[in-house]
Short mmCIF file of C-alpha atoms in Angstrom, two decimals:
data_model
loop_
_atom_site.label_atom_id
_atom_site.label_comp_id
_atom_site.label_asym_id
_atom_site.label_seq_id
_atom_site.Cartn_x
_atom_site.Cartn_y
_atom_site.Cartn_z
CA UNK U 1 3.77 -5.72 -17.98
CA UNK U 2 3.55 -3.80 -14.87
CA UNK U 3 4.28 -6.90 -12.46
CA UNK U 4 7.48 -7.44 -14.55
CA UNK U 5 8.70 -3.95 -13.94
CA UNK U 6 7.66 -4.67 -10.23
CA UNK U 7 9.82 -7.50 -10.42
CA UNK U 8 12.33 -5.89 -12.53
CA UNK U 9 12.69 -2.95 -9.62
CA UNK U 10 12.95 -5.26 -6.95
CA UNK U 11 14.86 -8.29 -8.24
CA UNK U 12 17.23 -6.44 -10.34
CA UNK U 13 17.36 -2.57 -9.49
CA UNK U 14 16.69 -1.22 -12.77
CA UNK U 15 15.27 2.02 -13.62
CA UNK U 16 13.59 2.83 -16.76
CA UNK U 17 12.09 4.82 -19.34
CA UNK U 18 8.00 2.83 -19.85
CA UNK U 19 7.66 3.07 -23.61
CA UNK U 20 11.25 1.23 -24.25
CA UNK U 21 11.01 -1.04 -20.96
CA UNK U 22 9.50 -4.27 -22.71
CA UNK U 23 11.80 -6.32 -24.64
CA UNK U 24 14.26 -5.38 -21.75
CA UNK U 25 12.22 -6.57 -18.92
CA UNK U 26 11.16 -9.94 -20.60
CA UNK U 27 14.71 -10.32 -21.23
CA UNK U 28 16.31 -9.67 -18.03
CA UNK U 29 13.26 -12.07 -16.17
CA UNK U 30 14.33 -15.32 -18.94
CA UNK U 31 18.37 -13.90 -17.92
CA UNK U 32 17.85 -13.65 -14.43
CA UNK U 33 16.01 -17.35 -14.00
CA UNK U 34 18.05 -19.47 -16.47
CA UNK U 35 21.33 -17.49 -14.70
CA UNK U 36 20.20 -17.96 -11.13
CA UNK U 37 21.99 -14.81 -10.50
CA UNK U 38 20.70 -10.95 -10.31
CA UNK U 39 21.63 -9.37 -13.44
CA UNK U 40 21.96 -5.48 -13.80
CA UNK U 41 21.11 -4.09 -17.13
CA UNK U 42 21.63 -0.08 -17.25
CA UNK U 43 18.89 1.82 -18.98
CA UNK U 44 20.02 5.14 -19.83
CA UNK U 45 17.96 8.85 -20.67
CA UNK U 46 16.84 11.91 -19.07
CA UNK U 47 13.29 10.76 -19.81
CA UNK U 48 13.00 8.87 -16.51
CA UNK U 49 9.65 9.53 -14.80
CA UNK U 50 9.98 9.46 -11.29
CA UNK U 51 6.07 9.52 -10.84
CA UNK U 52 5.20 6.58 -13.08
CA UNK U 53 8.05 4.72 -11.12
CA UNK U 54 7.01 5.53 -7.84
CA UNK U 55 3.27 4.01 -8.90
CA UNK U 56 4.44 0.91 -10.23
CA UNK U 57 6.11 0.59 -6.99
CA UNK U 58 3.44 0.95 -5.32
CA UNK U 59 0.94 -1.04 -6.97
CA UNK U 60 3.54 -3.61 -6.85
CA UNK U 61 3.70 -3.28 -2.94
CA UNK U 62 -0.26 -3.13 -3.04
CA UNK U 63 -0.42 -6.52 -5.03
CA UNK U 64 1.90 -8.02 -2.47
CA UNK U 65 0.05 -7.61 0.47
CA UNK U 66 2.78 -5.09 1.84
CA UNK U 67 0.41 -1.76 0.94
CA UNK U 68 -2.65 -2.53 2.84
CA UNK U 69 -5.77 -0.06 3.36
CA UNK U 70 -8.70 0.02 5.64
CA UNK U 71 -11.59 2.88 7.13
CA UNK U 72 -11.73 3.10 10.99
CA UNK U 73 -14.16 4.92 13.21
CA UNK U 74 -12.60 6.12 16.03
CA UNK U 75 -13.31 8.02 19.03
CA UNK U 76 -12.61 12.00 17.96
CA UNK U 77 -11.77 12.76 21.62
CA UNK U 78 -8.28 13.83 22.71
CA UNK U 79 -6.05 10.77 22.20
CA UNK U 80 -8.80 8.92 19.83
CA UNK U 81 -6.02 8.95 16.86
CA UNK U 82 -2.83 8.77 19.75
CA UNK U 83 -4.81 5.70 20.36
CA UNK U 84 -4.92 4.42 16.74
CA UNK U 85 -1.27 5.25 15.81
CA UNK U 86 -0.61 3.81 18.79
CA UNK U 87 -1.68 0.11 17.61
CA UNK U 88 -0.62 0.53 14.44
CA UNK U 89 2.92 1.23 16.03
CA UNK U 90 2.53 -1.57 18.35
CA UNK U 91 1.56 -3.86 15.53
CA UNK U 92 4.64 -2.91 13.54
CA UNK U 93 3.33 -1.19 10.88
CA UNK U 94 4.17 2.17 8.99
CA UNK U 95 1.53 4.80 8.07
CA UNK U 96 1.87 5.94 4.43
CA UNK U 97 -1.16 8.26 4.32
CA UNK U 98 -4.36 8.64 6.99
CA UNK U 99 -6.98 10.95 5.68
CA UNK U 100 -10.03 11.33 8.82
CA UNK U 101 -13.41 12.41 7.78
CA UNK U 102 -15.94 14.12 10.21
CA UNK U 103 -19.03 16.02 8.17
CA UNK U 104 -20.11 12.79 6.27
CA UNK U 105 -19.84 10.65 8.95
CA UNK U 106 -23.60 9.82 10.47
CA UNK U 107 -23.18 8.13 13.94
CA UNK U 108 -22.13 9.81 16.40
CA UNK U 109 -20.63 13.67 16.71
CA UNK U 110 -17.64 12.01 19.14
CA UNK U 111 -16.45 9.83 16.25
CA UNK U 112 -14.28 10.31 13.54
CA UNK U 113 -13.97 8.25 9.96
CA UNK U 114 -9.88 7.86 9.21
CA UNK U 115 -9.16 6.05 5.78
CA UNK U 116 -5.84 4.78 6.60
CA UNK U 117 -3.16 3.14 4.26
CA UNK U 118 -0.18 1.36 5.90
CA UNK U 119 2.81 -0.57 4.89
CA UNK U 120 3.47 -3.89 6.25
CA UNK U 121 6.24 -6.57 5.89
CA UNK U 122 4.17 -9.41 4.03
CA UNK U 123 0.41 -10.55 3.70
CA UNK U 124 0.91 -12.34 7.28
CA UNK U 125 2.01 -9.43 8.90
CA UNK U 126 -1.49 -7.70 7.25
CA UNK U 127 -3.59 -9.85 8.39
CA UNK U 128 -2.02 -10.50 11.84
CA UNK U 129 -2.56 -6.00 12.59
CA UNK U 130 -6.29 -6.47 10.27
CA UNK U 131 -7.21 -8.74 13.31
CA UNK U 132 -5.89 -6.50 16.00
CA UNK U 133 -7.68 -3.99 14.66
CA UNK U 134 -10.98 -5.48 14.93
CA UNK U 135 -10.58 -6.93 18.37
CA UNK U 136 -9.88 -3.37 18.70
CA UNK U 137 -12.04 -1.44 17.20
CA UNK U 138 -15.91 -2.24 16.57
CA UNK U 139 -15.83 -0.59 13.07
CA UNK U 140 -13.35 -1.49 10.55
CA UNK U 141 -13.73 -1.96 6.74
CA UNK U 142 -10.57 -3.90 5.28
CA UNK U 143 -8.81 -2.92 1.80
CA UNK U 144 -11.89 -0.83 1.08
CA UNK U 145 -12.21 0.86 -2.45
CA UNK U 146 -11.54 4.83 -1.30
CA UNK U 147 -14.17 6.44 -3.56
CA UNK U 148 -16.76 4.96 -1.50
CA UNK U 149 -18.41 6.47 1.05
CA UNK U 150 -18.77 5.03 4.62
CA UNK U 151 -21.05 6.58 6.67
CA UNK U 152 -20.97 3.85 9.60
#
C-alpha cells in the first residue's frame, strides 16, 4: 500500500487523505499503465495530513536508494565536519539531517561520531559517495539502523 502511494505521489501528483486512498490508488496504477499516460485524479478534504505524506515520501525515497544513511568518525578538530560536508558537497549529495555524538563515543577524545542522512540522485550515485567515503574515512558504517549504538 505504501509503495503505491509512493508511486501514486511521484507518477501522478496526487495528494490524499490514507484511510480513503486504496481503491483510488489501485485504480489510478491499472489507469495509468493500460493508458500509457499520467492521469490526475483530485482527492478532495481538509483531512490531508501533511506529516503522514511527508513519511511516505520519504520512505519511498529511502526504498529507492535516493535517502541513504551512514555513521562517520571524524576528526572533532576545527574543520573535522568543514571537511566532511565538504565531500559530501563534492560528491553531489544533499544533507537532510547530521546528528554528531561525542560522550558515547570510546576512541579517541579528538574524534567525533556524526550519524548522517543524505539525499542522493539514484542507488548509483549512493554507492559511488559510500565508496568515497571510505577511501576517505577509516570508519564508516553504511545504512546503519540509528538506535544502535557505535562506539568505534
Amino acid at each position: 500500500m505504501e509503495e503505491s502511494k509512493n508511486s501514486c505521489v511521484k507518477k501522478v501528483r496526487n495528494l490524499w487523505r490514507a484511510s480513503n486512498s486504496r481503491p483510488l490508488v489501485y485504480k489510478t496504477s491499472a489507469i495509468t499503465t493500460e493508458l500509457q499516460r499520467h492521469v490526475c485524479i483530485p482527492l478532495c478534504g481538509g483531512n490531508i495530513d501533511p506529516t503522514v505524506v511527508g513519511r511516505c515520501i520519504e520512505r519511498g525515497l529511502a526504498s529507492d536508494g535516493r535517502l541513504v544513511r551512514f555513521i562517520i568518525t571524524i576528526s572533532d578538530r576545527p574543520g573535522g565536519m568543514a571537511r566532511l560536508v565538504g565531500v559530501l558537497a563534492s560528491a553531489g549529495a544533499n544533507i537532510k539531517d547530521i546528528f554528531h555524538e561525542r560522550a558515547w563515543l570510546r576512541s579517541s577524545v579528538f574524534k567525533v561520531q556524526c550519524k548522517v542522512i543524505v539525499e542522493v540522485r539514484d542507488r548509483e550515485h549512493g554507492q559511488m559517495l559510500r565508496t568515497l567515503l571510505e577511501k576517505t574515512y577509516d570508519d564508516v558504517h553504511w545504512n546503519t539502523d540509528h538506535t544502535s549504538s557505535y562506539t568505534g
